Amino acid sequence: MTASPRLTGFARSRFSPVLFDENHVMSQGDVDSLLDAARLAPSAGNSQPWSFIVGRRGDDVHQRLVCHLARSSASWAPSASLLVANMSQRFVEGSTFEYSEFAQYDLGQAVAHLTFQTHALGLAVHQFRAFDRDAIAVEFGVPPHWEVTTMAAIGSPVGAAETHVGSGTSRERRAANDVTWARVMDPDEGQ
Amino acid sequence: MTASPRLTGFARSRFSPVLFDENHVMSQGDVDSLLDAARLAPSAGNSQPWSFIVGRRGDDVHQRLVCHLARSSASWAPSASLLVANMSQRFVEGSTFEYSEFAQYDLGQAVAHLTFQTHALGLAVHQFRAFDRDAIAVEFGVPPHWEVTTMAAIGSPVGAAETHVGSGTSRERRAANDVTWARVMDPDEGQ
């Protein structure tokens, strides 16, 4: 892939690890900074449709999250220093009215902001869906107007990006002009 | 708001401008870098459910986007150097099958990654929904399995963050422990 020379190191080097250092411990202060980055993300009308279940490896919340991982994620995710279940508010409490048209979009943004902060700490994030959504909702008393949308494993990756191929999906991206629906290019303008 | 001392400057200082420098011009190379950051974002199964309509102030795409802004955004968004309509693939082409459960979540992530790159260039992003979604779809021939989900105005903000209050929504965030559904805190551990 050729990428813009102006692209940040974060965008160039980010990847989703499948092997984490089991000896790395994340401090409470580092966890605080990840949650701060998420809660400061923008959202439609400042609706902030997010909440987080946060387990550090070895604590009670972590153990209860690990119990509800699918087999595929149970093989690697527990070794991360931190597991986070990312929740979006889908409905207004006690109703079937959508809370925000952008609840999932904005949760995605918040987790991306958490990801930037993770990289600023020299760590990395792997998001996944291989968990029992209903079981986690029961385990943590999540009410029906909220959804446990995704999970994230966060920690210190072991080895180079190329060695983290365990998730089975390609890391290739569509070409730049294949993600541009409409754009005027000026052939006389340099980069 | 008290924020973690470990939080990046990006998370601390980011805001959504409502006044952009009308003389700032974004180079094609800078636009390329924003699109690169977006397309390198992670997505469920690498589904990459995103595409972008990209107009630089003064070009044909920009003019066609401006025609379909709502009155509220038409008062400030056209002054930005760049307008981007952010599209998510909602359905498999020619069917009513959902393309990805995470199409909007992942588009939100991609726009967040674009936002991070924008700040690396010393610029800023304001996302909004105040536009005619159907009219933009007609204008640019967007097929029914895609949705024009949000728009972003991108450019060089004029003045300090405190002066950008035109959007009428509060910038306050819920407190850290109010976005944490479950977490074990160790009172004996420092930050």
mmCIF file of C-alpha atoms in Angstrom:
data_model
loop_
_atom_site.group_PDB
_atom_site.id
_atom_site.type_symbol
_atom_site.label_atom_id
_atom_site.label_comp_id
_atom_site.label_asym_id
_atom_site.label_seq_id
_atom_site.Cartn_x
_atom_site.Cartn_y
_atom_site.Cartn_z
ATOM 1 C CA MET A 1 0.000 0.000 0.000
ATOM 2 C CA THR A 2 1.228 3.481 -0.788
ATOM 3 C CA ALA A 3 0.135 6.008 1.801
ATOM 4 C CA SER A 4 0.316 9.777 1.910
ATOM 5 C CA PRO A 5 3.708 11.055 3.135
ATOM 6 C CA ARG A 6 1.790 13.329 5.510
ATOM 7 C CA LEU A 7 0.110 10.425 7.320
ATOM 8 C CA THR A 8 0.778 10.156 11.061
ATOM 9 C CA GLY A 9 2.740 7.271 12.525
ATOM 10 C CA PHE A 10 -0.408 6.215 14.353
ATOM 11 C CA ALA A 11 -2.339 5.628 11.124
ATOM 12 C CA ARG A 12 0.644 3.943 9.477
ATOM 13 C CA SER A 13 1.567 1.591 12.289
ATOM 14 C CA ARG A 14 -1.723 0.747 14.044
ATOM 15 C CA PHE A 15 -2.788 -2.897 13.953
ATOM 16 C CA SER A 16 -4.968 -5.248 16.012
ATOM 17 C CA PRO A 17 -2.708 -7.551 18.048
ATOM 18 C CA VAL A 18 -3.579 -11.186 18.700
ATOM 19 C CA LEU A 19 -0.674 -11.745 21.098
ATOM 20 C CA PHE A 20 -0.283 -9.577 24.203
ATOM 21 C CA ASP A 21 2.403 -9.471 26.890
ATOM 22 C CA GLU A 22 0.839 -11.330 29.821
ATOM 23 C CA ASN A 23 3.208 -9.598 32.232
ATOM 24 C CA HIS A 24 2.223 -6.080 31.272
ATOM 25 C CA VAL A 25 0.031 -4.409 33.895
ATOM 26 C CA MET A 26 -1.994 -1.315 33.075
ATOM 27 C CA SER A 27 -2.115 1.268 35.865
ATOM 28 C CA GLN A 28 -5.393 2.767 37.002
ATOM 29 C CA GLY A 29 -4.096 6.110 35.767
ATOM 30 C CA ASP A 30 -3.596 4.716 32.275
ATOM 31 C CA VAL A 31 -7.096 3.226 32.339
ATOM 32 C CA ASP A 32 -8.444 6.615 33.444
ATOM 33 C CA SER A 33 -6.789 8.266 30.454
ATOM 34 C CA LEU A 34 -8.393 5.800 28.010
ATOM 35 C CA LEU A 35 -11.845 6.436 29.468
ATOM 36 C CA ASP A 36 -11.218 10.190 29.390
ATOM 37 C CA ALA A 37 -10.334 10.033 25.699
ATOM 38 C CA ALA A 38 -13.531 8.079 24.987
ATOM 39 C CA ARG A 39 -15.834 10.373 26.950
ATOM 40 C CA LEU A 40 -14.381 13.502 25.302
ATOM 41 C CA ALA A 41 -15.203 12.185 21.810
ATOM 42 C CA PRO A 42 -17.765 14.166 19.799
ATOM 43 C CA SER A 43 -21.328 12.884 19.439
ATOM 44 C CA ALA A 44 -24.548 13.983 17.772
ATOM 45 C CA GLY A 45 -26.000 16.824 19.866
ATOM 46 C CA ASN A 46 -23.490 15.844 22.590
ATOM 47 C CA SER A 47 -25.695 12.786 23.275
ATOM 48 C CA GLN A 48 -22.725 10.722 24.604
ATOM 49 C CA PRO A 49 -24.475 7.386 23.961
ATOM 50 C CA TRP A 50 -21.705 5.264 25.503
ATOM 51 C CA SER A 51 -20.731 3.386 28.629
ATOM 52 C CA PHE A 52 -17.956 0.924 29.417
ATOM 53 C CA ILE A 53 -17.457 -2.268 31.417
ATOM 54 C CA VAL A 54 -13.768 -2.206 32.337
ATOM 55 C CA GLY A 55 -11.773 -5.213 33.553
ATOM 56 C CA ARG A 56 -8.068 -5.256 34.326
ATOM 57 C CA ARG A 57 -6.431 -8.663 34.032
ATOM 58 C CA GLY A 58 -6.821 -10.367 37.405
ATOM 59 C CA ASP A 59 -9.705 -8.333 38.775
ATOM 60 C CA ASP A 60 -13.294 -9.424 39.285
ATOM 61 C CA VAL A 61 -14.772 -7.617 36.268
ATOM 62 C CA HIS A 62 -12.099 -9.112 33.996
ATOM 63 C CA GLN A 63 -12.889 -12.638 35.216
ATOM 64 C CA ARG A 64 -16.605 -12.149 34.628
ATOM 65 C CA LEU A 65 -15.989 -10.820 31.105
ATOM 66 C CA VAL A 66 -13.655 -13.703 30.235
ATOM 67 C CA CYS A 67 -16.397 -16.206 31.128
ATOM 68 C CA HIS A 68 -18.507 -14.958 28.218
ATOM 69 C CA LEU A 69 -15.926 -14.824 25.445
ATOM 70 C CA ALA A 70 -16.479 -17.058 22.434
ATOM 71 C CA ARG A 71 -13.937 -19.798 21.901
ATOM 72 C CA SER A 72 -12.153 -17.835 19.157
ATOM 73 C CA SER A 73 -11.494 -14.773 21.317
ATOM 74 C CA ALA A 74 -10.930 -16.783 24.526
ATOM 75 C CA SER A 75 -7.730 -18.109 22.948
ATOM 76 C CA TRP A 76 -6.010 -14.704 22.873
ATOM 77 C CA ALA A 77 -8.044 -11.854 24.418
ATOM 78 C CA PRO A 78 -7.581 -12.757 28.126
ATOM 79 C CA SER A 79 -3.832 -12.152 27.860
ATOM 80 C CA ALA A 80 -4.415 -8.449 27.204
ATOM 81 C CA SER A 81 -3.921 -6.133 30.174
ATOM 82 C CA LEU A 82 -7.442 -4.751 29.862
ATOM 83 C CA LEU A 83 -10.786 -5.938 28.511
ATOM 84 C CA VAL A 84 -13.472 -3.357 27.819
ATOM 85 C CA ALA A 85 -17.071 -4.057 26.806
ATOM 86 C CA ASN A 86 -18.307 -1.068 24.802
ATOM 87 C CA MET A 87 -21.989 -0.241 25.303
ATOM 88 C CA SER A 88 -24.257 1.992 23.233
ATOM 89 C CA GLN A 89 -27.567 3.453 24.362
ATOM 90 C CA ARG A 90 -30.036 2.301 21.723
ATOM 91 C CA PHE A 91 -33.381 3.381 23.198
ATOM 92 C CA VAL A 92 -34.780 6.010 25.515
ATOM 93 C CA GLU A 93 -35.175 4.287 28.890
ATOM 94 C CA GLY A 94 -38.495 2.486 29.262
ATOM 95 C CA SER A 95 -39.519 3.023 25.632
ATOM 96 C CA THR A 96 -38.960 1.757 22.091
ATOM 97 C CA PHE A 97 -37.898 5.213 20.878
ATOM 98 C CA GLU A 98 -34.410 5.310 19.410
ATOM 99 C CA TYR A 99 -32.141 7.292 21.746
ATOM 100 C CA SER A 100 -29.970 8.623 18.929
ATOM 101 C CA GLU A 101 -29.795 7.825 15.236
ATOM 102 C CA PHE A 102 -26.015 7.951 15.722
ATOM 103 C CA ALA A 103 -25.612 5.817 18.871
ATOM 104 C CA GLN A 104 -23.474 3.159 17.187
ATOM 105 C CA TYR A 105 -21.643 5.648 14.973
ATOM 106 C CA ASP A 106 -20.734 7.696 18.039
ATOM 107 C CA LEU A 107 -19.691 4.653 20.067
ATOM 108 C CA GLY A 108 -17.382 3.749 17.171
ATOM 109 C CA GLN A 109 -15.915 7.233 17.374
ATOM 110 C CA ALA A 110 -15.444 7.012 21.131
ATOM 111 C CA VAL A 111 -13.623 3.672 20.835
ATOM 112 C CA ALA A 112 -11.434 5.174 18.085
ATOM 113 C CA HIS A 113 -10.528 8.055 20.424
ATOM 114 C CA LEU A 114 -9.715 5.492 23.124
ATOM 115 C CA THR A 115 -7.539 3.753 20.526
ATOM 116 C CA PHE A 116 -5.547 6.952 19.814
ATOM 117 C CA GLN A 117 -4.951 7.397 23.513
ATOM 118 C CA THR A 118 -3.900 3.739 23.832
ATOM 119 C CA HIS A 119 -1.247 4.279 21.164
ATOM 120 C CA ALA A 120 -0.036 7.415 22.940
ATOM 121 C CA LEU A 121 0.744 5.093 25.876
ATOM 122 C CA GLY A 122 2.685 2.725 23.584
ATOM 123 C CA LEU A 123 -0.053 0.073 23.723
ATOM 124 C CA ALA A 124 -2.539 -1.319 21.175
ATOM 125 C CA VAL A 125 -6.217 -2.295 20.806
ATOM 126 C CA HIS A 126 -7.962 -5.240 19.190
ATOM 127 C CA GLN A 127 -11.747 -4.893 18.895
ATOM 128 C CA PHE A 128 -13.914 -7.971 18.449
ATOM 129 C CA ARG A 129 -17.473 -9.314 18.421
ATOM 130 C CA ALA A 130 -16.724 -12.908 19.505
ATOM 131 C CA PHE A 131 -18.549 -12.848 22.851
ATOM 132 C CA ASP A 132 -21.981 -13.716 24.217
ATOM 133 C CA ARG A 133 -23.781 -10.373 24.129
ATOM 134 C CA ASP A 134 -26.847 -11.556 26.046
ATOM 135 C CA ALA A 135 -24.826 -13.317 28.728
ATOM 136 C CA ILE A 136 -22.719 -10.218 29.390
ATOM 137 C CA ALA A 137 -25.893 -8.129 29.636
ATOM 138 C CA VAL A 138 -27.257 -10.526 32.268
ATOM 139 C CA GLU A 139 -23.929 -10.775 34.109
ATOM 140 C CA PHE A 140 -23.642 -6.993 34.511
ATOM 141 C CA GLY A 141 -27.318 -6.068 34.725
ATOM 142 C CA VAL A 142 -27.329 -4.110 31.463
ATOM 143 C CA PRO A 143 -30.898 -2.860 30.898
ATOM 144 C CA PRO A 144 -32.679 -3.421 27.561
ATOM 145 C CA HIS A 145 -32.245 0.155 26.364
ATOM 146 C CA TRP A 146 -28.478 -0.416 26.257
ATOM 147 C CA GLU A 147 -26.522 -2.814 24.010
ATOM 148 C CA VAL A 148 -23.115 -4.362 24.591
ATOM 149 C CA THR A 149 -21.985 -3.574 21.055
ATOM 150 C CA THR A 150 -18.321 -4.585 20.873
ATOM 151 C CA MET A 151 -15.399 -5.559 23.069
ATOM 152 C CA ALA A 152 -11.804 -4.361 23.042
ATOM 153 C CA ALA A 153 -8.673 -6.109 24.260
ATOM 154 C CA ILE A 154 -5.948 -3.608 25.143
ATOM 155 C CA GLY A 155 -2.338 -4.181 26.069
ATOM 156 C CA SER A 156 1.259 -4.415 25.004
ATOM 157 C CA PRO A 157 1.580 -6.399 21.763
ATOM 158 C CA VAL A 158 4.276 -9.059 21.465
ATOM 159 C CA GLY A 159 6.225 -9.091 18.204
ATOM 160 C CA ALA A 160 5.848 -7.169 14.959
ATOM 161 C CA ALA A 161 2.579 -6.410 13.191
ATOM 162 C CA GLU A 162 3.233 -9.058 10.527
ATOM 163 C CA THR A 163 3.162 -11.819 13.141
ATOM 164 C CA HIS A 164 -0.353 -10.904 14.314
ATOM 165 C CA VAL A 165 -2.350 -12.809 11.735
ATOM 166 C CA GLY A 166 -4.440 -14.961 14.022
ATOM 167 C CA SER A 167 -7.771 -13.312 13.369
ATOM 168 C CA GLY A 168 -7.902 -14.730 9.871
ATOM 169 C CA THR A 169 -9.098 -11.589 8.105
ATOM 170 C CA SER A 170 -7.074 -9.744 5.504
ATOM 171 C CA ARG A 171 -5.475 -6.459 6.495
ATOM 172 C CA GLU A 172 -5.601 -5.186 2.899
ATOM 173 C CA ARG A 173 -7.574 -2.018 2.309
ATOM 174 C CA ARG A 174 -9.446 -0.799 -0.731
ATOM 175 C CA ALA A 175 -7.415 1.682 -2.794
ATOM 176 C CA ALA A 176 -7.784 5.394 -2.115
ATOM 177 C CA ASN A 177 -9.821 6.116 -5.233
ATOM 178 C CA ASP A 178 -12.080 3.164 -4.420
ATOM 179 C CA VAL A 179 -13.290 4.844 -1.203
ATOM 180 C CA THR A 180 -13.924 8.170 -2.928
ATOM 181 C CA TRP A 181 -17.450 8.381 -4.303
ATOM 182 C CA ALA A 182 -16.943 11.819 -5.850
ATOM 183 C CA ARG A 183 -13.917 14.095 -5.921
ATOM 184 C CA VAL A 184 -12.443 16.650 -8.328
ATOM 185 C CA MET A 185 -8.722 16.090 -8.948
ATOM 186 C CA ASP A 186 -6.612 18.893 -10.369
ATOM 187 C CA PRO A 187 -3.859 17.296 -12.491
ATOM 188 C CA ASP A 188 -1.893 20.558 -12.474
ATOM 189 C CA GLU A 189 -1.681 20.686 -8.697
ATOM 190 C CA GLY A 190 1.224 19.032 -6.926
ATOM 191 C CA GLN A 191 0.801 17.083 -3.748
ATOM 192 C CA MET B 1 -13.481 19.082 33.880
ATOM 193 C CA THR B 2 -10.528 17.284 35.384
ATOM 194 C CA ALA B 3 -8.827 15.029 32.879
ATOM 195 C CA SER B 4 -6.125 12.425 33.253
ATOM 196 C CA PRO B 5 -2.616 13.938 33.214
ATOM 197 C CA ARG B 6 -1.702 11.269 30.678
ATOM 198 C CA LEU B 7 -4.289 12.439 28.140
ATOM 199 C CA THR B 8 -2.955 13.519 24.724
ATOM 200 C CA GLY B 9 -3.147 17.120 23.575
ATOM 201 C CA PHE B 10 -5.473 15.974 20.810
ATOM 202 C CA ALA B 11 -8.102 14.709 23.252
ATOM 203 C CA ARG B 12 -7.698 17.763 25.482
ATOM 204 C CA SER B 13 -7.873 20.431 22.800
ATOM 205 C CA ARG B 14 -10.172 19.010 20.090
ATOM 206 C CA PHE B 15 -13.386 20.910 19.455
ATOM 207 C CA SER B 16 -15.874 21.362 16.599
ATOM 208 C CA PRO B 17 -15.337 24.802 15.037
ATOM 209 C CA VAL B 18 -18.208 26.922 13.758
ATOM 210 C CA LEU B 19 -15.944 29.589 12.238
ATOM 211 C CA PHE B 20 -13.315 28.633 9.654
ATOM 212 C CA ASP B 21 -10.661 30.696 7.874
ATOM 213 C CA GLU B 22 -12.126 31.324 4.421
ATOM 214 C CA ASN B 23 -8.670 31.942 3.001
ATOM 215 C CA HIS B 24 -7.228 28.608 4.057
ATOM 216 C CA VAL B 25 -6.815 26.220 1.124
ATOM 217 C CA MET B 26 -6.294 22.517 1.678
ATOM 218 C CA SER B 27 -3.827 20.901 -0.710
ATOM 219 C CA GLN B 28 -4.679 17.699 -2.547
ATOM 220 C CA GLY B 29 -1.901 16.027 -0.614
ATOM 221 C CA ASP B 30 -3.502 16.977 2.681
ATOM 222 C CA VAL B 31 -6.862 15.675 1.452
ATOM 223 C CA ASP B 32 -5.145 12.440 0.401
ATOM 224 C CA SER B 33 -3.770 12.018 3.927
ATOM 225 C CA LEU B 34 -7.223 12.432 5.496
ATOM 226 C CA LEU B 35 -8.702 9.801 3.198
ATOM 227 C CA ASP B 36 -5.762 7.489 3.883
ATOM 228 C CA ALA B 37 -6.325 7.778 7.629
ATOM 229 C CA ALA B 38 -10.006 6.940 7.156
ATOM 230 C CA ARG B 39 -9.446 3.935 4.904
ATOM 231 C CA LEU B 40 -6.817 2.471 7.256
ATOM 232 C CA ALA B 41 -9.270 2.459 10.177
ATOM 233 C CA PRO B 42 -10.231 -0.948 11.582
ATOM 234 C CA SER B 43 -13.615 -2.485 10.752
ATOM 235 C CA ALA B 44 -15.518 -5.673 11.558
ATOM 236 C CA GLY B 45 -13.971 -8.463 9.472
ATOM 237 C CA ASN B 46 -12.161 -5.737 7.495
ATOM 238 C CA SER B 47 -15.518 -4.944 5.849
ATOM 239 C CA GLN B 48 -14.544 -1.291 5.189
ATOM 240 C CA PRO B 49 -18.174 -0.135 4.921
ATOM 241 C CA TRP B 50 -17.308 3.474 4.000
ATOM 242 C CA SER B 51 -17.024 5.851 1.087
ATOM 243 C CA PHE B 52 -16.605 9.621 0.849
ATOM 244 C CA ILE B 53 -17.858 12.505 -1.287
ATOM 245 C CA VAL B 54 -15.070 15.064 -1.097
ATOM 246 C CA GLY B 55 -15.413 18.740 -2.036
ATOM 247 C CA ARG B 56 -12.704 21.385 -1.700
ATOM 248 C CA ARG B 57 -14.022 24.939 -1.334
ATOM 249 C CA GLY B 58 -14.485 26.294 -4.862
ATOM 250 C CA ASP B 59 -14.649 23.015 -6.762
ATOM 251 C CA ASP B 60 -17.670 21.441 -8.403
ATOM 252 C CA VAL B 61 -18.290 18.761 -5.742
ATOM 253 C CA HIS B 62 -18.157 21.388 -2.995
ATOM 254 C CA GLN B 63 -20.740 23.549 -4.793
ATOM 255 C CA ARG B 64 -23.081 20.597 -5.243
ATOM 256 C CA LEU B 65 -22.778 19.648 -1.555
ATOM 257 C CA VAL B 66 -23.413 23.228 -0.401
ATOM 258 C CA CYS B 67 -26.711 23.285 -2.334
ATOM 259 C CA HIS B 68 -28.109 20.603 -0.028
ATOM 260 C CA LEU B 69 -27.069 21.947 3.376
ATOM 261 C CA ALA B 70 -29.833 22.844 5.824
ATOM 262 C CA ARG B 71 -30.117 26.497 6.737
ATOM 263 C CA SER B 72 -28.379 25.959 10.088
ATOM 264 C CA SER B 73 -25.226 24.445 8.584
ATOM 265 C CA ALA B 74 -25.294 26.647 5.456
ATOM 266 C CA SER B 75 -24.497 29.603 7.724
ATOM 267 C CA TRP B 76 -21.040 28.310 8.676
ATOM 268 C CA ALA B 77 -20.025 25.033 6.967
ATOM 269 C CA PRO B 78 -19.266 26.425 3.461
ATOM 270 C CA SER B 79 -16.404 28.507 4.866
ATOM 271 C CA ALA B 80 -14.466 25.356 5.744
ATOM 272 C CA SER B 81 -11.705 24.348 3.327
ATOM 273 C CA LEU B 82 -13.238 20.927 2.776
ATOM 274 C CA LEU B 83 -16.688 19.365 2.963
ATOM 275 C CA VAL B 84 -16.937 15.582 3.155
ATOM 276 C CA ALA B 85 -20.131 13.516 2.997
ATOM 277 C CA ASN B 86 -19.510 10.279 4.902
ATOM 278 C CA MET B 87 -21.280 7.241 3.460
ATOM 279 C CA SER B 88 -21.889 3.843 5.043
ATOM 280 C CA GLN B 89 -22.815 0.661 3.196
ATOM 281 C CA ARG B 90 -26.037 -0.476 4.863
ATOM 282 C CA PHE B 91 -27.133 -3.365 2.629
ATOM 283 C CA VAL B 92 -25.634 -5.952 0.346
ATOM 284 C CA GLU B 93 -26.103 -4.589 -3.181
ATOM 285 C CA GLY B 94 -29.450 -5.511 -4.696
ATOM 286 C CA SER B 95 -30.827 -6.991 -1.471
ATOM 287 C CA THR B 96 -32.325 -6.115 1.905
ATOM 288 C CA PHE B 97 -29.610 -8.033 3.779
ATOM 289 C CA GLU B 98 -27.614 -5.896 6.179
ATOM 290 C CA TYR B 99 -24.056 -5.510 4.826
ATOM 291 C CA SER B 100 -22.486 -5.339 8.271
ATOM 292 C CA GLU B 101 -23.961 -5.063 11.749
ATOM 293 C CA PHE B 102 -21.188 -2.537 12.377
ATOM 294 C CA ALA B 103 -21.466 -0.355 9.252
ATOM 295 C CA GLN B 104 -22.310 2.835 11.146
ATOM 296 C CA TYR B 105 -20.012 2.019 14.069
ATOM 297 C CA ASP B 106 -17.134 1.511 11.659
ATOM 298 C CA LEU B 107 -17.915 4.661 9.674
ATOM 299 C CA GLY B 108 -17.808 6.550 12.976
ATOM 300 C CA GLN B 109 -14.386 5.040 13.624
ATOM 301 C CA ALA B 110 -13.131 5.966 10.153
ATOM 302 C CA VAL B 111 -14.266 9.585 10.565
ATOM 303 C CA ALA B 112 -12.564 9.660 13.982
ATOM 304 C CA HIS B 113 -9.330 8.474 12.351
ATOM 305 C CA LEU B 114 -9.746 11.203 9.716
ATOM 306 C CA THR B 115 -10.244 13.662 12.586
ATOM 307 C CA PHE B 116 -7.029 12.559 14.241
ATOM 308 C CA GLN B 117 -5.119 13.069 10.971
ATOM 309 C CA THR B 118 -6.783 16.479 10.514
ATOM 310 C CA HIS B 119 -5.419 17.593 13.882
ATOM 311 C CA ALA B 120 -1.963 16.344 12.907
ATOM 312 C CA LEU B 121 -2.158 18.900 10.061
ATOM 313 C CA GLY B 122 -3.115 21.670 12.515
ATOM 314 C CA LEU B 123 -6.727 21.753 11.293
ATOM 315 C CA ALA B 124 -10.070 20.768 12.829
ATOM 316 C CA VAL B 125 -13.330 18.943 12.010
ATOM 317 C CA HIS B 126 -16.981 19.696 12.717
ATOM 318 C CA GLN B 127 -19.382 16.836 11.944
ATOM 319 C CA PHE B 128 -23.077 17.537 11.391
ATOM 320 C CA ARG B 129 -26.384 16.095 10.236
ATOM 321 C CA ALA B 130 -28.000 19.322 9.016
ATOM 322 C CA PHE B 131 -28.244 18.419 5.315
ATOM 323 C CA ASP B 132 -30.767 16.877 2.939
ATOM 324 C CA ARG B 133 -29.738 13.224 2.885
ATOM 325 C CA ASP B 134 -32.050 12.218 0.048
ATOM 326 C CA ALA B 135 -31.114 15.178 -2.126
ATOM 327 C CA ILE B 136 -27.394 14.442 -1.795
ATOM 328 C CA ALA B 137 -28.043 10.809 -2.692
ATOM 329 C CA VAL B 138 -29.848 11.924 -5.867
ATOM 330 C CA GLU B 139 -27.235 14.568 -6.688
ATOM 331 C CA PHE B 140 -24.361 12.071 -6.555
ATOM 332 C CA GLY B 141 -26.163 8.921 -7.705
ATOM 333 C CA VAL B 142 -25.761 7.120 -4.368
ATOM 334 C CA PRO B 143 -27.485 3.716 -4.708
ATOM 335 C CA PRO B 144 -30.026 2.544 -2.120
ATOM 336 C CA HIS B 145 -27.642 0.108 -0.420
ATOM 337 C CA TRP B 146 -25.524 3.073 0.692
ATOM 338 C CA GLU B 147 -26.480 5.875 3.091
ATOM 339 C CA VAL B 148 -25.056 9.378 3.342
ATOM 340 C CA THR B 149 -24.773 9.169 7.122
ATOM 341 C CA THR B 150 -23.033 12.377 8.223
ATOM 342 C CA MET B 151 -21.093 15.327 6.847
ATOM 343 C CA ALA B 152 -17.862 16.885 8.060
ATOM 344 C CA ALA B 153 -16.591 20.420 7.587
ATOM 345 C CA ILE B 154 -12.805 20.574 7.825
ATOM 346 C CA GLY B 155 -10.478 23.554 7.910
ATOM 347 C CA SER B 156 -8.520 26.047 9.928
ATOM 348 C CA PRO B 157 -10.589 27.317 12.863
ATOM 349 C CA VAL B 158 -10.659 31.043 13.618
ATOM 350 C CA GLY B 159 -10.310 32.012 17.283
ATOM 351 C CA ALA B 160 -10.176 29.998 20.468
ATOM 352 C CA ALA B 161 -12.384 27.020 21.308
ATOM 353 C CA GLU B 162 -14.491 29.068 23.728
ATOM 354 C CA THR B 163 -15.687 31.317 20.888
ATOM 355 C CA HIS B 164 -17.098 28.388 18.888
ATOM 356 C CA VAL B 165 -20.487 28.126 20.546
ATOM 357 C CA GLY B 166 -22.703 28.550 17.523
ATOM 358 C CA SER B 167 -24.010 25.005 17.379
ATOM 359 C CA GLY B 168 -26.071 25.538 20.521
ATOM 360 C CA THR B 169 -25.238 22.231 22.197
ATOM 361 C CA SER B 170 -23.370 21.957 25.465
ATOM 362 C CA ARG B 171 -19.760 20.792 25.378
ATOM 363 C CA GLU B 172 -20.005 19.357 28.901
ATOM 364 C CA ARG B 173 -19.344 15.659 29.268
ATOM 365 C CA ARG B 174 -20.645 13.139 31.764
ATOM 366 C CA ALA B 175 -18.187 12.483 34.580
ATOM 367 C CA ALA B 176 -15.721 9.615 34.275
ATOM 368 C CA ASN B 177 -17.505 7.350 36.740
ATOM 369 C CA ASP B 178 -20.793 8.049 34.973
ATOM 370 C CA VAL B 179 -19.557 6.390 31.757
ATOM 371 C CA THR B 180 -18.207 3.357 33.604
ATOM 372 C CA TRP B 181 -20.829 0.646 33.926
ATOM 373 C CA ALA B 182 -18.610 -1.683 35.944
ATOM 374 C CA ARG B 183 -15.046 -1.292 37.147
ATOM 375 C CA VAL B 184 -12.992 -2.405 40.141
ATOM 376 C CA MET B 185 -11.051 0.453 41.743
ATOM 377 C CA ASP B 186 -8.127 -0.305 44.028
ATOM 378 C CA PRO B 187 -7.961 2.476 46.638
ATOM 379 C CA ASP B 188 -4.428 1.421 47.590
ATOM 380 C CA GLU B 189 -3.092 1.914 44.075
ATOM 381 C CA GLY B 190 -1.757 5.302 42.998
ATOM 382 C CA GLN B 191 -2.494 6.790 39.604
#
